[in-house]
C-alpha positions as a printed NumPy array, in Angstrom:
array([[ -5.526, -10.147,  36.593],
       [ -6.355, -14.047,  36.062],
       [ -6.883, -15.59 ,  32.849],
       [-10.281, -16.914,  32.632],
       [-11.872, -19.855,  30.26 ],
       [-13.523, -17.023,  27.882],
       [ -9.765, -14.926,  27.3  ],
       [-10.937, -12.393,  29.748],
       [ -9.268, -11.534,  33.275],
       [-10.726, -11.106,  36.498],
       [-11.101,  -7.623,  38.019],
       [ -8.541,  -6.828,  40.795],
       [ -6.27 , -10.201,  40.211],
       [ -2.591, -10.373,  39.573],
       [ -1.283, -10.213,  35.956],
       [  0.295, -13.268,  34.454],
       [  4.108, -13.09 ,  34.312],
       [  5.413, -10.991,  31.382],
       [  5.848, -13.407,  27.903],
       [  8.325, -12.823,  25.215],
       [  6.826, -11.002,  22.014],
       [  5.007,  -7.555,  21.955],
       [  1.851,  -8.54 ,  23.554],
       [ -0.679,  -5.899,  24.076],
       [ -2.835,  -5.992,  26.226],
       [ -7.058,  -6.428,  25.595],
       [ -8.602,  -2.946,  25.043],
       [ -8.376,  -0.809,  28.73 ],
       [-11.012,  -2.26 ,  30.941],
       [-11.496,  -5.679,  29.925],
       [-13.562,  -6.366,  32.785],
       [-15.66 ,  -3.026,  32.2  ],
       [-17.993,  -1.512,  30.073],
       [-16.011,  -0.745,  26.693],
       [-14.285,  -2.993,  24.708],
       [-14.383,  -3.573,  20.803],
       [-16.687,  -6.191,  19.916],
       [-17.654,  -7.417,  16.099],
       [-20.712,  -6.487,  14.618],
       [-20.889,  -6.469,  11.41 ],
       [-18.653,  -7.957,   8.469],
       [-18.506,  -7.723,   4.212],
       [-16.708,  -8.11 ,   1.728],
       [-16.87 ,  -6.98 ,  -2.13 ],
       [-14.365,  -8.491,  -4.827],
       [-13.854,  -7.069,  -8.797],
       [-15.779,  -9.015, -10.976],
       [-13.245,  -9.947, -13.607],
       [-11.442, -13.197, -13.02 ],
       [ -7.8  , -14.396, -14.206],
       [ -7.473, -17.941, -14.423],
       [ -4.404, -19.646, -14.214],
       [ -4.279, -20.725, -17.497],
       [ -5.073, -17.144, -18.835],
       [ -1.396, -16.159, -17.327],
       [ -0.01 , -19.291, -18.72 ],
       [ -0.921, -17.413, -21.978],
       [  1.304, -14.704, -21.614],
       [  3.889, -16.188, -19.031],
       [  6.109, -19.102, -18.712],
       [  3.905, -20.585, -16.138],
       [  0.864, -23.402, -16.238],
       [ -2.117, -23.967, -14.172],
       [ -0.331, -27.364, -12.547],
       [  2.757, -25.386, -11.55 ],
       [  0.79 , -22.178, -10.23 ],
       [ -1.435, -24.763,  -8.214],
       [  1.659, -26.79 ,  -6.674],
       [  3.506, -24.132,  -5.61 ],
       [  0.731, -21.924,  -4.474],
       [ -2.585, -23.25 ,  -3.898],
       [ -4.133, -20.495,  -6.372],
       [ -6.399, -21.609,  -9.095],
       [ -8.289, -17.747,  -9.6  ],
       [ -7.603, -14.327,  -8.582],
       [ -9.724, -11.069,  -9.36 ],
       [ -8.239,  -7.668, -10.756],
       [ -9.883,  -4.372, -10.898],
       [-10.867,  -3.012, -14.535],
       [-10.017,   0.23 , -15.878],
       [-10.813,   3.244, -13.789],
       [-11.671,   1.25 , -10.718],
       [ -9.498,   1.238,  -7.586],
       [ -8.612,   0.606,  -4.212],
       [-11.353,   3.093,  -2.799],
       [-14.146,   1.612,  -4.722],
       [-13.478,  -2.064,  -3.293],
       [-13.07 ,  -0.29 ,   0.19 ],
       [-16.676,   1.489,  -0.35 ],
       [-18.579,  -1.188,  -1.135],
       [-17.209,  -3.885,   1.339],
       [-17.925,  -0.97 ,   3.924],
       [-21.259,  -0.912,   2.698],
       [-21.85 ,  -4.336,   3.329],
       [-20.604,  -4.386,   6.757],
       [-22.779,  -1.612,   7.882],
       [-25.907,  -3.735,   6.37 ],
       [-24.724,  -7.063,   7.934],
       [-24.675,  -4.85 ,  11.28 ],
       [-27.785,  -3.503,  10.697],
       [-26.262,   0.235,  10.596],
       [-26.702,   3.169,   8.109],
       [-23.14 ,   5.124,   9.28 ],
       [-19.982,   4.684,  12.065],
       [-18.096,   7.197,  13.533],
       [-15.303,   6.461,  12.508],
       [-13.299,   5.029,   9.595],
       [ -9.554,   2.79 ,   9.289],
       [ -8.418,   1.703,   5.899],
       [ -5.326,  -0.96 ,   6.081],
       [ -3.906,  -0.661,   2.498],
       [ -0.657,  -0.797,   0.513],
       [ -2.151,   0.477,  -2.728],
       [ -3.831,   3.618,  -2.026],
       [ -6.248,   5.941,  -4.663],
       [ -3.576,   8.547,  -3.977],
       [  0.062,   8.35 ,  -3.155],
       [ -1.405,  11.561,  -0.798],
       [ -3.906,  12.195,   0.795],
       [ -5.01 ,   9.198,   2.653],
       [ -8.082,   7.099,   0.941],
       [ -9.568,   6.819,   4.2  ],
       [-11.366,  10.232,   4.422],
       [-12.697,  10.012,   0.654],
       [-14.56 ,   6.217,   1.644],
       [-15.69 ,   8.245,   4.688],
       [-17.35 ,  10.976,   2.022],
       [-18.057,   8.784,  -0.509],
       [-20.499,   6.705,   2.672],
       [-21.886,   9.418,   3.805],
       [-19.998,   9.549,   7.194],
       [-20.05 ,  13.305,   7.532],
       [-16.687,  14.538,   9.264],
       [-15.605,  11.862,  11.231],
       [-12.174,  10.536,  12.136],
       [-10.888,   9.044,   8.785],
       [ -6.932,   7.473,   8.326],
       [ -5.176,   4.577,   6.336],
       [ -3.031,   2.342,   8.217],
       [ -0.142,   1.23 ,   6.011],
       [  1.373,  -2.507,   7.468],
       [  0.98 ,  -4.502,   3.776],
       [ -0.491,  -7.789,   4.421],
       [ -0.61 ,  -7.566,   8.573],
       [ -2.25 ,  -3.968,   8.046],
       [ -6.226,  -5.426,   8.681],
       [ -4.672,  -6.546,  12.081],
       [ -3.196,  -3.331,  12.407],
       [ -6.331,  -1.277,  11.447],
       [ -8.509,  -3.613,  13.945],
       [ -5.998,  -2.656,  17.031],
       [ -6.176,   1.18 ,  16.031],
       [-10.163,   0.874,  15.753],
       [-10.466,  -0.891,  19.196],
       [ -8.326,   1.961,  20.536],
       [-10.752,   4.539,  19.167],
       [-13.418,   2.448,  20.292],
       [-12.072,   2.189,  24.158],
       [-11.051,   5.542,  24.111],
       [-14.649,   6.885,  23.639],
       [-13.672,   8.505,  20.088],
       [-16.367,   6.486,  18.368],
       [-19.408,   4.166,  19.557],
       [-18.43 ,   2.341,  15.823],
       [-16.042,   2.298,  13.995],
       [-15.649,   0.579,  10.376],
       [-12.065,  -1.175,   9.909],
       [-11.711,  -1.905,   6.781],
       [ -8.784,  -3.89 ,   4.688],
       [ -8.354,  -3.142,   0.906],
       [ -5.664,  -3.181,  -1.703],
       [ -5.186,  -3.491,  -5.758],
       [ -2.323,  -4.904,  -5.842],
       [ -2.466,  -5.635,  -9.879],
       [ -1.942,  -1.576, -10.289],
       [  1.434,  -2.447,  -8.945],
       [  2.908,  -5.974, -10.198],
       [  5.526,  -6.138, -12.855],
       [  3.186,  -7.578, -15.821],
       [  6.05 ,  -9.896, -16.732],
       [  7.416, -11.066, -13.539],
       [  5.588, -15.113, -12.584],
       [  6.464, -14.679,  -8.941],
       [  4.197, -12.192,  -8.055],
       [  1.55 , -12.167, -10.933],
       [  0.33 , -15.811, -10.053],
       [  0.325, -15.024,  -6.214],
       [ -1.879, -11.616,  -6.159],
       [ -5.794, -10.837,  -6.74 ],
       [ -7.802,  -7.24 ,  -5.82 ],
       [-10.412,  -6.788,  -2.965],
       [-11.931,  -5.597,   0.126],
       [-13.02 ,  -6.646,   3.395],
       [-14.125,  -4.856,   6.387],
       [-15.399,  -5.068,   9.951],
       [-17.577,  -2.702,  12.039],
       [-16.549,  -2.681,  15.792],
       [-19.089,  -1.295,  18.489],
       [-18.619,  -0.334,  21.891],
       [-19.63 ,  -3.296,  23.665],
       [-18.764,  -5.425,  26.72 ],
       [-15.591,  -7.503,  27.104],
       [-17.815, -10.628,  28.274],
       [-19.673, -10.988,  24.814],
       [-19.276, -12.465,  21.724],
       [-17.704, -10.806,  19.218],
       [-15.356,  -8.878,  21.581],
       [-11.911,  -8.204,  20.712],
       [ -9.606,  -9.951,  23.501],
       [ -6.723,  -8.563,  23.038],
       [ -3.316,  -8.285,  20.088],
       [  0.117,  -9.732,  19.714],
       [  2.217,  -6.784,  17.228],
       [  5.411,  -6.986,  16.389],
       [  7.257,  -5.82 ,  13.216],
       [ 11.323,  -6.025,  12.051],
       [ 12.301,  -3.374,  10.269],
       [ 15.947,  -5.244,   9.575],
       [ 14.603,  -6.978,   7.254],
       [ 12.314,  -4.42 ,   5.2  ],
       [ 13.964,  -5.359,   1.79 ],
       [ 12.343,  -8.403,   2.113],
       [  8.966,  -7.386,   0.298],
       [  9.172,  -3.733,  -0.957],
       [  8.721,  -1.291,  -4.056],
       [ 12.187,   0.24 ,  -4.124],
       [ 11.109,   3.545,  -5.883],
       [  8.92 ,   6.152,  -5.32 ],
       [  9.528,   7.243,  -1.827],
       [ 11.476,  10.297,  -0.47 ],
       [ 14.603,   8.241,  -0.276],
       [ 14.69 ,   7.414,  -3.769],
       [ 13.356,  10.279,  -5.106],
       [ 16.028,  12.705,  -2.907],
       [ 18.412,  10.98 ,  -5.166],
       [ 18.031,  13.121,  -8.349],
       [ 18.563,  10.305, -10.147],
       [ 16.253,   8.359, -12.784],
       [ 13.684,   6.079, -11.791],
       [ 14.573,   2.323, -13.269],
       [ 10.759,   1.296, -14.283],
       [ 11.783,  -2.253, -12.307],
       [ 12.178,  -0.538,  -9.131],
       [  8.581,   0.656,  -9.581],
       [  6.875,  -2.5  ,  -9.124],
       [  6.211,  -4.853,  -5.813],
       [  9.414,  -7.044,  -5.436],
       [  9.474, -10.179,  -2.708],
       [ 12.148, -12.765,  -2.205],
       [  9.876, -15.281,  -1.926],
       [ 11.887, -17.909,  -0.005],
       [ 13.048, -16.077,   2.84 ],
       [  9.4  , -14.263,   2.977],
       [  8.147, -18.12 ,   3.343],
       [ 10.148, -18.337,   5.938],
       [  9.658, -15.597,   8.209],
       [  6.329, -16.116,   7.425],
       [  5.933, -19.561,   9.023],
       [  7.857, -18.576,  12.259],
       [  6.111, -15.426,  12.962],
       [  2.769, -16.292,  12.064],
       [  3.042, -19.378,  14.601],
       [  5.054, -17.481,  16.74 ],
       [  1.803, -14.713,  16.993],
       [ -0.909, -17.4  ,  17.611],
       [  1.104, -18.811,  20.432],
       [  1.289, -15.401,  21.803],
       [ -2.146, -14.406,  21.563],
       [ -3.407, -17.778,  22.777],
       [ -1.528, -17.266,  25.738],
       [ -2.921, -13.825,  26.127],
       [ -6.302, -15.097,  25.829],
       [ -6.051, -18.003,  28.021],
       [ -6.647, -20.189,  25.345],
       [ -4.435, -23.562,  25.102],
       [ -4.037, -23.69 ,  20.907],
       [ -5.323, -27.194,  20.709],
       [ -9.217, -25.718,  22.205],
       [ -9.115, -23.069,  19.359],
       [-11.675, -23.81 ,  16.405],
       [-10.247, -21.889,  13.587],
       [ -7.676, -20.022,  12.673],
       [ -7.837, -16.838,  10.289],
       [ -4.339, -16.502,   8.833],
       [ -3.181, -13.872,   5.981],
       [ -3.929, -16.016,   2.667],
       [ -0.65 , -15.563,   1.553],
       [  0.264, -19.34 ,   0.083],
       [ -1.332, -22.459,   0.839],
       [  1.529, -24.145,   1.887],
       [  2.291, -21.556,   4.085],
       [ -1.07 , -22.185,   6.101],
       [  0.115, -25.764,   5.812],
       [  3.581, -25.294,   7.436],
       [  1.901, -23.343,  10.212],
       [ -0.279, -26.074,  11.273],
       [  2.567, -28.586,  11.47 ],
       [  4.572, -26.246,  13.34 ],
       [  1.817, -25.909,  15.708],
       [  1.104, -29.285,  15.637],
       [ -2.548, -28.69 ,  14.742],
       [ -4.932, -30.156,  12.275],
       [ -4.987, -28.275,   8.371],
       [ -8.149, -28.589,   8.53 ],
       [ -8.97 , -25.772,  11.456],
       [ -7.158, -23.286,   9.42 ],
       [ -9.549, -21.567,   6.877],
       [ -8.677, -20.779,   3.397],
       [ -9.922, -19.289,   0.563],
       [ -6.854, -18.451,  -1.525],
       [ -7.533, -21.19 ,  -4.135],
       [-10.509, -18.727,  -5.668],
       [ -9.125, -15.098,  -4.65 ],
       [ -5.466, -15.49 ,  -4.376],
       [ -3.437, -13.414,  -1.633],
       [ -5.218, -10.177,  -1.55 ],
       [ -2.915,  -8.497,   1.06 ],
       [ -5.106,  -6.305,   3.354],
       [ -8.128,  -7.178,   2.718],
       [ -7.359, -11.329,   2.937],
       [ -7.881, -12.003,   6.667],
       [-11.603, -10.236,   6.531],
       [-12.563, -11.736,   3.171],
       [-11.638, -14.67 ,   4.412],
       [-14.205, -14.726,   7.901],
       [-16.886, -13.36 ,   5.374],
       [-16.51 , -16.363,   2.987],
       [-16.089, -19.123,   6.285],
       [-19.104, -16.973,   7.789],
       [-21.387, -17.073,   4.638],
       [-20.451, -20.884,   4.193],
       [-21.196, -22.085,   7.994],
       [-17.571, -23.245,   8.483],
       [-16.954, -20.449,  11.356],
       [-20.541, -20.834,  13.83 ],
       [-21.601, -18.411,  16.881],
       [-19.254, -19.811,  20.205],
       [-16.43 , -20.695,  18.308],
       [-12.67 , -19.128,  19.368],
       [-11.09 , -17.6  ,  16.762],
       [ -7.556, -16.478,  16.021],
       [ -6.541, -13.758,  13.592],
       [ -2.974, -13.576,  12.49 ],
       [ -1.205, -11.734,   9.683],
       [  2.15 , -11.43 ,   8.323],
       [  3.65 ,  -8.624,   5.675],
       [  5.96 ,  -6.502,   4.842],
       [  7.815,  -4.076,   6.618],
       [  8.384,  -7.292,   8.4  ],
       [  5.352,  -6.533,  10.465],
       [  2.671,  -9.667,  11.878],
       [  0.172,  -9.394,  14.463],
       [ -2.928, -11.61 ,  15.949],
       [ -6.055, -10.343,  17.877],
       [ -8.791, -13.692,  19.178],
       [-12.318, -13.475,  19.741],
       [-15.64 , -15.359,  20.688],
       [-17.041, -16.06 ,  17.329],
       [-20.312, -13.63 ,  17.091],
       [-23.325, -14.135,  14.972],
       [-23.168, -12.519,  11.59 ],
       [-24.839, -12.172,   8.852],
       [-21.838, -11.45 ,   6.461],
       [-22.616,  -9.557,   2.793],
       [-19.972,  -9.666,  -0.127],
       [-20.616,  -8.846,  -3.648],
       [-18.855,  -8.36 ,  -6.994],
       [-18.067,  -4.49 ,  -8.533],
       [-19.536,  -4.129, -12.193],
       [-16.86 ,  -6.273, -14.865],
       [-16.402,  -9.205, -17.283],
       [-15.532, -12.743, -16.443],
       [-17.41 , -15.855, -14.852],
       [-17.688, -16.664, -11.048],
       [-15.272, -20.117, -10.402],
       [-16.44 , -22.218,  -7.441],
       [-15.712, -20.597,  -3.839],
       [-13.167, -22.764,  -1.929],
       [-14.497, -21.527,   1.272],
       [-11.947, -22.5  ,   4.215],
       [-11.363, -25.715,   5.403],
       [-12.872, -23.79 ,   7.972],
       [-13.738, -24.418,  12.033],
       [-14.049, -27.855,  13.513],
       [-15.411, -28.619,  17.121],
       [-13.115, -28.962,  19.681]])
């Protein structure tokens, strides 16, 4: 099949020569009647805030420091008795009203931090909606898991399992830091984004072109919570309360991150036919600001075309990448036409990308019951016209 302008191929051409990287390809039958397209998208976020300078209160950090190093000025953490599932509920919520739906048939869940080390959260958002008993799983890839979830929901999609399906990306991951260790507490913030994907045609905005996945499992020490699972509990031997927090070597995860992130948009562009330099914006994980930064140079593309809204949420894992289109979507910065690349990068090493036509949206995100003020939105530098 032929690339053509829009990312899609034409029916009963050759394929393009195999790339390097573990492209897969669009959703089966590009060209035909079912593919994965975007139609609605939300977002919901707890309402207390943690300034910078309310860490530097209890940590040998200050707001100057926090800022250089990361680009975070806020973050927002759950309150007592709240968790992942909540978030997850009410971004879904929003998605289905900014698509103009009451239910979908189906429901993925990318998180790390789940209400329930077992079951799955999945199934109780899908009760807690009012979904009735449709297909319900969490998809567990850290910070590339929203990527993940969207391929797995475009398969369910193509495959005729569900006309809709809500993919949603969620974590908590202040249930999890070590409340004395800087190098995480600074970096993460709690919330919830999701998508809903309808069956659709390949040709239309909104459509899902295709993915770039890859993961190394080498290098899985990387980012990890060394107790708790059936390797260290098949010891016998006692838990160290350090190895039950989130743990990340933060200069080779910087790093890795940079390479594979640009490494996946080059990939994906190429799957979609798009040169990089005609893409308006790029989505990436909101994992450090200097990250999205080091991207762009190694690209050799403009900061300003990659969006970013860590400065107000911090890195929210999962549920960064779609809190981050409903923020650029609410503010104008992403606009119907534009190309669009997702990309994420996390743990396990796993990163991924998946590009579409920008859709028109009417994107939804609101605030769970809490304490704190709201601190300006710093809304992604956003799209800019080709």
């Amino acid at each position: 099949m032929k690339s053509g302008s829009n990312g899609t191929y034409e029916q009963g051409s050759s394929r393009p020569e195999p790339r390097p990287g573990p492209l897969v390809p669009p959703v089966p039958g590009l060209a035909g009647p079912r593919s994965a397209v975007v139609a609605g998208l939300g977002g919901s976020v707890p309402a207390t805030v943690v300034s910078n300078d309310d860490l530097a209160a209890v940590l040998d950090t200050d707001d100057e420091w926090i800022r250089r190093r990361t680009g975070i000025g806020h973050r927002r953490v759950i309150a007592p008795g709240q968790s992942t599932g909540d978030l997850a509920v009410e971004a879904a919520r929003n998605a289905l009203a900014s698509a103009g739906l009451e239910r979908a048939g189906a429901v993925v869940l990318a998180t790390s931090t789940p209400d329930r080390l077992c079951p799955a959260t999945a199934p109780h958002v899908a009760s807690r909606l009012g979904l009735g008993p449709v297909p319900a799983f969490d998809v567990q890839a850290v910070c590339t898991g929203f990527v993940y979830a969207l391929a797995a929901g475009a398969g369910l999609v193509s495959l005729g399992v569900a006309d809709s399906v809500l993919v949603i990306g969620a974590d908590t991951f202040s249930t999890i830091l070590d409340p004395a260790d800087r190098a995480t507490r600074v970096v993460f913030g709690d919330g919830a984004g999701a998508v809903v994907l309808r069956a659709g045609d390949a040709a239309e905005p909104g459509a899902l072109l295709g993915f770039s996945l890859g993961s190394d499992g080498g290098e899985a020490d990387l980012i990890e919570i060394p107790a708790g699972g059936s390797r260290q509990r098949s010891t016998g031997l006692p838990t160290k309360t350090e190895d039950t927090f989130f743990t990340m070597r933060g200069q080779a995860v910087f790093a890795q991150a940079v390479r594979r992130m640009a490494q996946s948009v080059e990939e994906i562009a190429a799957l979609a036919g798009w040169p990089p330099g005609e893409i308006d914006s790029f989505v990436l994980h909101q994992a450090n600001a200097r990250i999205l930064t080091s991207v762009a140079r190694r690209l050799g593309l403009p900061a300003e075309r990659f969006a970013s809204n860590i400065a107000a949420l911090g890195n929210t894992v999962a549920a960064s990448i779609p809190l981050a289109l409903t923020d650029c979507a609410a503010s104008g910065a992403l606009r119907p036409g534009q190309r669009v690349v997702l990309t994420g990068f996390g743990g396990g090493l796993t990163w991924g990308s998946t590009a579409l036509v920008w859709p028109g949206l009417r994107p939804l995100r609101t605030e769970l019951p809490g304490s704190g003020g709201e601190p300006p939105l710093t809304s992604g530098a956003g799209a800019v016209p080709r």
